[in-house]
CSV table of C-alpha atoms and ligand atoms in Angstrom, one decimal:
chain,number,residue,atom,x,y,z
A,1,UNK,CA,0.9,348.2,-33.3
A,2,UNK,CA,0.3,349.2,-29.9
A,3,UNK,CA,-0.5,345.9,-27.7
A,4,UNK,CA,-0.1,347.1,-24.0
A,5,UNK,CA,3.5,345.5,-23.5
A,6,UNK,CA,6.1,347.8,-22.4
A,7,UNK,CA,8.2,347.3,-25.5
A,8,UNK,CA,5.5,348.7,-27.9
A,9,UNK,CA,5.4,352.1,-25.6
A,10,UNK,CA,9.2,352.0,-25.7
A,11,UNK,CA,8.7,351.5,-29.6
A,12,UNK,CA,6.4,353.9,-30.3
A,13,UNK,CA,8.6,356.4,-27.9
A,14,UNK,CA,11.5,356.0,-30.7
A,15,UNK,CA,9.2,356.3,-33.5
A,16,UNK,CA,7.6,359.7,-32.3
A,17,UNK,CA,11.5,360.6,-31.2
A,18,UNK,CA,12.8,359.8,-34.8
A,19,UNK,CA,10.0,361.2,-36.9
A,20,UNK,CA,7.6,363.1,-34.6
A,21,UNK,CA,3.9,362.6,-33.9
A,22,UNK,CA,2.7,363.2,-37.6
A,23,UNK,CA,0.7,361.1,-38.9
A,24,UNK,CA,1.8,358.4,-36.4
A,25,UNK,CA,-1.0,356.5,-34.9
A,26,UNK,CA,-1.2,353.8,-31.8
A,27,UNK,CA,-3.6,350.8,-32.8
A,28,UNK,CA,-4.7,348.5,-30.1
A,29,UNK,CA,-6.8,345.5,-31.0
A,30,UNK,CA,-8.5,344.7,-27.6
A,31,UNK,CA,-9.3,341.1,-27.2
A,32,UNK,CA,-12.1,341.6,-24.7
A,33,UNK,CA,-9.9,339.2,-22.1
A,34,UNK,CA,-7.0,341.7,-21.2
A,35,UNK,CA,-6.1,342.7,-17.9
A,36,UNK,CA,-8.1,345.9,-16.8
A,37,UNK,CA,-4.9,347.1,-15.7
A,38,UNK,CA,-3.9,347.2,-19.5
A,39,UNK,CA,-6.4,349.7,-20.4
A,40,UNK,CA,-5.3,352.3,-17.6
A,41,UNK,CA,-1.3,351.6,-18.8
A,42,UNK,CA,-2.5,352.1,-22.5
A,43,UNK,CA,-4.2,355.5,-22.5
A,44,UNK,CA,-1.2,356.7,-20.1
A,45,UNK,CA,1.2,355.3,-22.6
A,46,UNK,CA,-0.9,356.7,-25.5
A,47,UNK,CA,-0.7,360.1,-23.9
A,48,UNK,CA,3.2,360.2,-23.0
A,49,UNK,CA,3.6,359.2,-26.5
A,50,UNK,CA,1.5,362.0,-27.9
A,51,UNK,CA,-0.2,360.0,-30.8
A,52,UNK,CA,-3.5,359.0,-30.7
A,53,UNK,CA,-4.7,355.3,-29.8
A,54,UNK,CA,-7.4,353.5,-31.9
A,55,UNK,CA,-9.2,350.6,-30.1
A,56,UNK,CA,-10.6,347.8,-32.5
A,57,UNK,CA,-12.5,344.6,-31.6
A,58,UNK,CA,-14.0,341.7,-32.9
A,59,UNK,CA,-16.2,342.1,-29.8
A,60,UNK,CA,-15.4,338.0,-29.0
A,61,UNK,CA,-12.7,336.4,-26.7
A,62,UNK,CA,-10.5,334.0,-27.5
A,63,UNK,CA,-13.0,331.8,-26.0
A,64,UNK,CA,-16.0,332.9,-27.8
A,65,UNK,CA,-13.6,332.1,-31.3
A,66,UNK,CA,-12.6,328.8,-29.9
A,67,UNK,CA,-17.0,328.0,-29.4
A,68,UNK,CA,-17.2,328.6,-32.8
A,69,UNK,CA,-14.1,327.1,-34.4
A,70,UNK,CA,-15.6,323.9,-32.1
A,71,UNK,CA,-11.7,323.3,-31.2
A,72,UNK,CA,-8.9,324.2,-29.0
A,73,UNK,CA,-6.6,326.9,-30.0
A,74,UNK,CA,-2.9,326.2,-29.4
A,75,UNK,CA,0.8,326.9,-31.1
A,76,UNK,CA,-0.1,325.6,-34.2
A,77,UNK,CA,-3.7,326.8,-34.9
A,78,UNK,CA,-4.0,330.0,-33.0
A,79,UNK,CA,-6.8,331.1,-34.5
A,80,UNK,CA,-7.7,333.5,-31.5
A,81,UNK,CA,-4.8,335.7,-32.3
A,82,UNK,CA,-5.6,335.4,-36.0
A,83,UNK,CA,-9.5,336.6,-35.7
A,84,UNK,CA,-8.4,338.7,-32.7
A,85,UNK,CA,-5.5,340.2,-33.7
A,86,UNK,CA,-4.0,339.8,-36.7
A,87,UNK,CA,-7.3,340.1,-39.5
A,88,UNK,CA,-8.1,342.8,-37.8
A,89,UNK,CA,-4.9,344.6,-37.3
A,90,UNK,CA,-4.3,344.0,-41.2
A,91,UNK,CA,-8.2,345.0,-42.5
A,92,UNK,CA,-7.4,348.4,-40.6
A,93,UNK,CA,-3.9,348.8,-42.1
A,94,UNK,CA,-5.6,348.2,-45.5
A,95,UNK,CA,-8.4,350.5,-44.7
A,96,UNK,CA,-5.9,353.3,-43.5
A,97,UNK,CA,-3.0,352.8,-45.4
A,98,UNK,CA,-0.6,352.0,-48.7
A,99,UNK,CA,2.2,349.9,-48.5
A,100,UNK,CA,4.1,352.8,-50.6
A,101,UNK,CA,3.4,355.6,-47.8
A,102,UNK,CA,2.9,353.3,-44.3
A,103,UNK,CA,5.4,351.9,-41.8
A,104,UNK,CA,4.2,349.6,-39.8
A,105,UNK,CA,6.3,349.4,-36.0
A,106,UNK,CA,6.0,346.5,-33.9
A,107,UNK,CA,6.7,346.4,-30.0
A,108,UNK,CA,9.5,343.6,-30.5
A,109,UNK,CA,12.7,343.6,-29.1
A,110,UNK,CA,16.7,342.9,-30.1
A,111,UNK,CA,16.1,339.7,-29.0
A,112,UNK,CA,13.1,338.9,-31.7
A,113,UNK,CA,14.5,340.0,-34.9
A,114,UNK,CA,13.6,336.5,-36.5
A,115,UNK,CA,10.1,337.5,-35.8
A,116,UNK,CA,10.0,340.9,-37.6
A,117,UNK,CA,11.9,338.8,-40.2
A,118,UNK,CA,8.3,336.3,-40.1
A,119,UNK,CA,5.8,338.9,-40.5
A,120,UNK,CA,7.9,340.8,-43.2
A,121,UNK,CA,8.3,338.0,-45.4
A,122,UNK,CA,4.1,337.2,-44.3
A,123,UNK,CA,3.3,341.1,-45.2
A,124,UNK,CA,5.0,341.8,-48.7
A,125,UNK,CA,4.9,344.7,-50.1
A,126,UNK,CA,4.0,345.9,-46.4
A,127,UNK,CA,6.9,347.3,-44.3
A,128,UNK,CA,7.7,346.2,-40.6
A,129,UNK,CA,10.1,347.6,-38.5
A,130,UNK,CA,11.1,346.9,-35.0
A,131,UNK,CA,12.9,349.8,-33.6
A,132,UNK,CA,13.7,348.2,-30.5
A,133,UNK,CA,15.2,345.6,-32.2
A,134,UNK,CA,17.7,348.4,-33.0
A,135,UNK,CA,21.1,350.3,-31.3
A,136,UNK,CA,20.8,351.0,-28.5
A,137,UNK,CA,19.7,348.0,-27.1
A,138,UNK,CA,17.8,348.0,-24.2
A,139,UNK,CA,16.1,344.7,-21.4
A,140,UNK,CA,12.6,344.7,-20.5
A,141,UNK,CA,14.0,345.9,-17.3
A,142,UNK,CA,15.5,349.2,-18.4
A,143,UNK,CA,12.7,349.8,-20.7
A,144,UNK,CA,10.5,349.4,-17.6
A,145,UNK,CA,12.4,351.8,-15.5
A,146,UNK,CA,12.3,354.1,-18.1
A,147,UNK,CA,8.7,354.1,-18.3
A,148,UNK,CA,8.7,354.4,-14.8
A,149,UNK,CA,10.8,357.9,-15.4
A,150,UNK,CA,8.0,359.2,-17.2
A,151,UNK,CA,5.8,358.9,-14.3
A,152,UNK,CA,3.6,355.6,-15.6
A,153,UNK,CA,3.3,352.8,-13.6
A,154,UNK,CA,3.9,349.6,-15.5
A,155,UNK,CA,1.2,347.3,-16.5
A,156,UNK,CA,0.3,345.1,-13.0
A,157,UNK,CA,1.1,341.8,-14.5
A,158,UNK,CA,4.7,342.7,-14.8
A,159,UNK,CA,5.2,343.0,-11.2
A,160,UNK,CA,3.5,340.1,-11.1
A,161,UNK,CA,5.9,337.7,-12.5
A,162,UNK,CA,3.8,337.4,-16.1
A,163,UNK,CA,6.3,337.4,-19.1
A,164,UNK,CA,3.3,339.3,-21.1
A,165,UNK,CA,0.2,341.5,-20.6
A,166,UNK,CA,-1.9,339.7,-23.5
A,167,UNK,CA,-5.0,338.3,-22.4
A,168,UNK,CA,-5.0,339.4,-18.8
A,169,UNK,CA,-2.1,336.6,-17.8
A,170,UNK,CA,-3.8,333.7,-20.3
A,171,UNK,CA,-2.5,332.1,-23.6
A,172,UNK,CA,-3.8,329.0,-25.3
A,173,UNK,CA,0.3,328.9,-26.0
A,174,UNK,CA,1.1,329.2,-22.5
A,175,UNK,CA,2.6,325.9,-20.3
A,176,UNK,CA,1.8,323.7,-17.5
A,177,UNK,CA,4.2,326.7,-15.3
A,178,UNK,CA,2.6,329.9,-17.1
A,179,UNK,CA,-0.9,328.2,-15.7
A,180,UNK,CA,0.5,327.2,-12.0
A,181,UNK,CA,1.8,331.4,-12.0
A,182,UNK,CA,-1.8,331.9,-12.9
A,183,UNK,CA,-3.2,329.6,-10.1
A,184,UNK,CA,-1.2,331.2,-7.7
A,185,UNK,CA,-1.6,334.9,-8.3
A,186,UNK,CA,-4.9,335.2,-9.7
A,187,UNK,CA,-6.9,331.8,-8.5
A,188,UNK,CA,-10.5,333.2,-9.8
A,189,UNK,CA,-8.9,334.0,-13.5
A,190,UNK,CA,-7.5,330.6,-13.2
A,191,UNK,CA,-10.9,329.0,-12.3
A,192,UNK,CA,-12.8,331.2,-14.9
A,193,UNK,CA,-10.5,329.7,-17.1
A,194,UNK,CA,-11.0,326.5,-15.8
A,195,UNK,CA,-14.3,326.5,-16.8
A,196,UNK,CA,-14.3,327.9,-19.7
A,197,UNK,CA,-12.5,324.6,-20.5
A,198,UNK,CA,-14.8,322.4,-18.9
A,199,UNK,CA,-17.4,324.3,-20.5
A,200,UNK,CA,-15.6,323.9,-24.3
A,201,UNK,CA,-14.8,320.2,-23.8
A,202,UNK,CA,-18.6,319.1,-23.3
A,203,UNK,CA,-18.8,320.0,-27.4
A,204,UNK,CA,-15.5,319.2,-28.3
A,205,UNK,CA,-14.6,315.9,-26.8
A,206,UNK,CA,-11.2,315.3,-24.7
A,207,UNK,CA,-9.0,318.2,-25.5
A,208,UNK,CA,-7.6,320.8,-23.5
A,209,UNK,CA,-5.2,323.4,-23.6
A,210,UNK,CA,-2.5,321.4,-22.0
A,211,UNK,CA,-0.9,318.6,-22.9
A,212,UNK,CA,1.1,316.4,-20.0
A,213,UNK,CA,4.2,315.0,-21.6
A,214,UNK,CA,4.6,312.3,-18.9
A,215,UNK,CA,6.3,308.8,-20.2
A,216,UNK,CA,7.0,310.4,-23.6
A,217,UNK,CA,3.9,310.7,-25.0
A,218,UNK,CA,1.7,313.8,-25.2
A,219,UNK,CA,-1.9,313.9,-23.6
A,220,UNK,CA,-4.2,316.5,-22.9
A,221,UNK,CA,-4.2,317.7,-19.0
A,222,UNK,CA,-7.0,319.9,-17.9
A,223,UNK,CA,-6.3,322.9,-15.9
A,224,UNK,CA,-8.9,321.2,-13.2
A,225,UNK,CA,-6.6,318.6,-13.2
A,226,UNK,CA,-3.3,320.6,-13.5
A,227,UNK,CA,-5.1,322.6,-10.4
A,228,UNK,CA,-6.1,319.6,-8.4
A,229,UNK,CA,-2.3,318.2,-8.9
A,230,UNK,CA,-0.8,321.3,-7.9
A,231,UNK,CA,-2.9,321.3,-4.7
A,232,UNK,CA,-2.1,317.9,-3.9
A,233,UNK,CA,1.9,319.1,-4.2
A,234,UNK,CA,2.1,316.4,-7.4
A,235,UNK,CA,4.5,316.9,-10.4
A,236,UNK,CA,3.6,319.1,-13.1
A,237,UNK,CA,6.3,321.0,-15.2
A,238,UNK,CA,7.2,323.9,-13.5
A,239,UNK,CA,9.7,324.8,-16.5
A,240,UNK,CA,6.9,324.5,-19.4
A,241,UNK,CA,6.0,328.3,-20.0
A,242,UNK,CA,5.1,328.6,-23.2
A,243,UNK,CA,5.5,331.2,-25.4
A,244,UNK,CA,3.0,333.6,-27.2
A,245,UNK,CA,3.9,336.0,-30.0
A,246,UNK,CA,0.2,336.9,-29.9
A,247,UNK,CA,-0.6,339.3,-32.9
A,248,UNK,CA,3.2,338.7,-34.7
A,249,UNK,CA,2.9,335.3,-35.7
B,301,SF4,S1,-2.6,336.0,-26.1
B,301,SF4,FE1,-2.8,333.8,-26.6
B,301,SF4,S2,-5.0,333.4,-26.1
B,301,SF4,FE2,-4.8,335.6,-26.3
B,301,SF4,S3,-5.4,335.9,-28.4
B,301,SF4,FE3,-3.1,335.8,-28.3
B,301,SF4,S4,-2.7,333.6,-28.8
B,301,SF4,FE4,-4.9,333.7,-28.3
């Protein structure tokens, strides 16, 4: 499962390393939201890997699924990453493969066993392995220079201070500080994003993909009103990230 992080190129690296490039293939299930930068660093990934990459799609975005689920996706409905990633990922894997003759390798790292442990125990009789998650351990950071070794520039939102290159720098799971890094280093994905919200919320009522946990109790807050605070220099949490696990869990 090849998803345009660094970690599945560093994964798929070891796999071709232990076993070769028989038989091996890179799949990429392309969310139609991704970062263009992510499909130049794939197909140079793809090719200093030596395997080839299959690109499959539903052909919606996550906010094409959420228009017709009539709801918000978050952390505990993320139905975008199910319809996505995940169905998709697995209908291939069916399609292509027996759980008696196919490994499935995920681009997960020491630090993310419990999460190979998840999808395992979610895939019987499948088989997922993580060889990153294996000796000799290695940080994003010294998977990245290593990439950078082989002559491939890492994917731009990296440098960029995103934790992830899913959905070109946007999650539903993402925080109130994941969103304010988007504001400030892309401002036209952020308003895009913005309105897609807008946009939702005229069918589904007061919902959004925030929530403002002021006082101790959770509300929704808008990203046109997380933007307008953030302009006017008022609080917001600047320590909510978020995390993702898009395509895993
Ligand atoms: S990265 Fe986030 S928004 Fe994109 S498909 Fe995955 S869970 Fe949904």
């Amino acid at each position: 499962m090849f998803s345009g992080g660094v970690c599945s190129w560093a994964a798929a690296k070891r796999v071709v390393g232990w076993h070769g490039t028989d038989g091996v293939v890179l799949l990429f299930a392309d969310t139609k939201m991704e970062d263009e930068d992510l499909y130049r660093f794939i197909d140079q990934a793809a090719a200093n890997v030596g395997a080839p990459l299959v690109k499959i799609a539903d052909g919606r975005t996550p906010w094409e699924v959420m228009r017709d689920h009539h709801s918000f996706a978050g952390n505990r409905m993320d139905f975008c990453s199910k319809e996505l990633k995940r169905d998709l990922l697995d209908e291939w894997r069916d399609e292509h493969g027996t759980p008696e003759q196919t490994t499935i390798y995920l681009g997960l790292d020491w630090t993310e066993q419990h999460r190979v442990d998840r999808v395992n125990a979610r895939c019987k009789p499948w088989v997922y392995k993580a060889p990153m998650a294996e000796a000799p351990h290695l940080t994003k950071d010294q998977m990245l220079a290593e990439l950078k070794t082989q002559g491939i520039c890492p994917p731009r939102l990296y440098g960029m201070g995103f934790p992830h290159n899913n959905c070109g720098g946007f999650c539903v799971k993402a925080g109130q500080a994941h969103f304010a890094h988007l504001l400030r280093t892309m401002p036209d994905r952020y308003r895009f994003h913005e309105e897609k919200e807008a946009e939702l919320r005229k069918t589904v009522g007061d919902y959004a993909i925030l929530r403002d946990r002021t006082g101790g109790v959770a509300k929704p807050i808008t990203l046109a009103e997380l933007r307008r605070r953030i302009e006017s220099q008022q609080e917001f949490d600047a320590f909510e990230w978020g995390g993702c696990g898009c395509a895993i869990e």
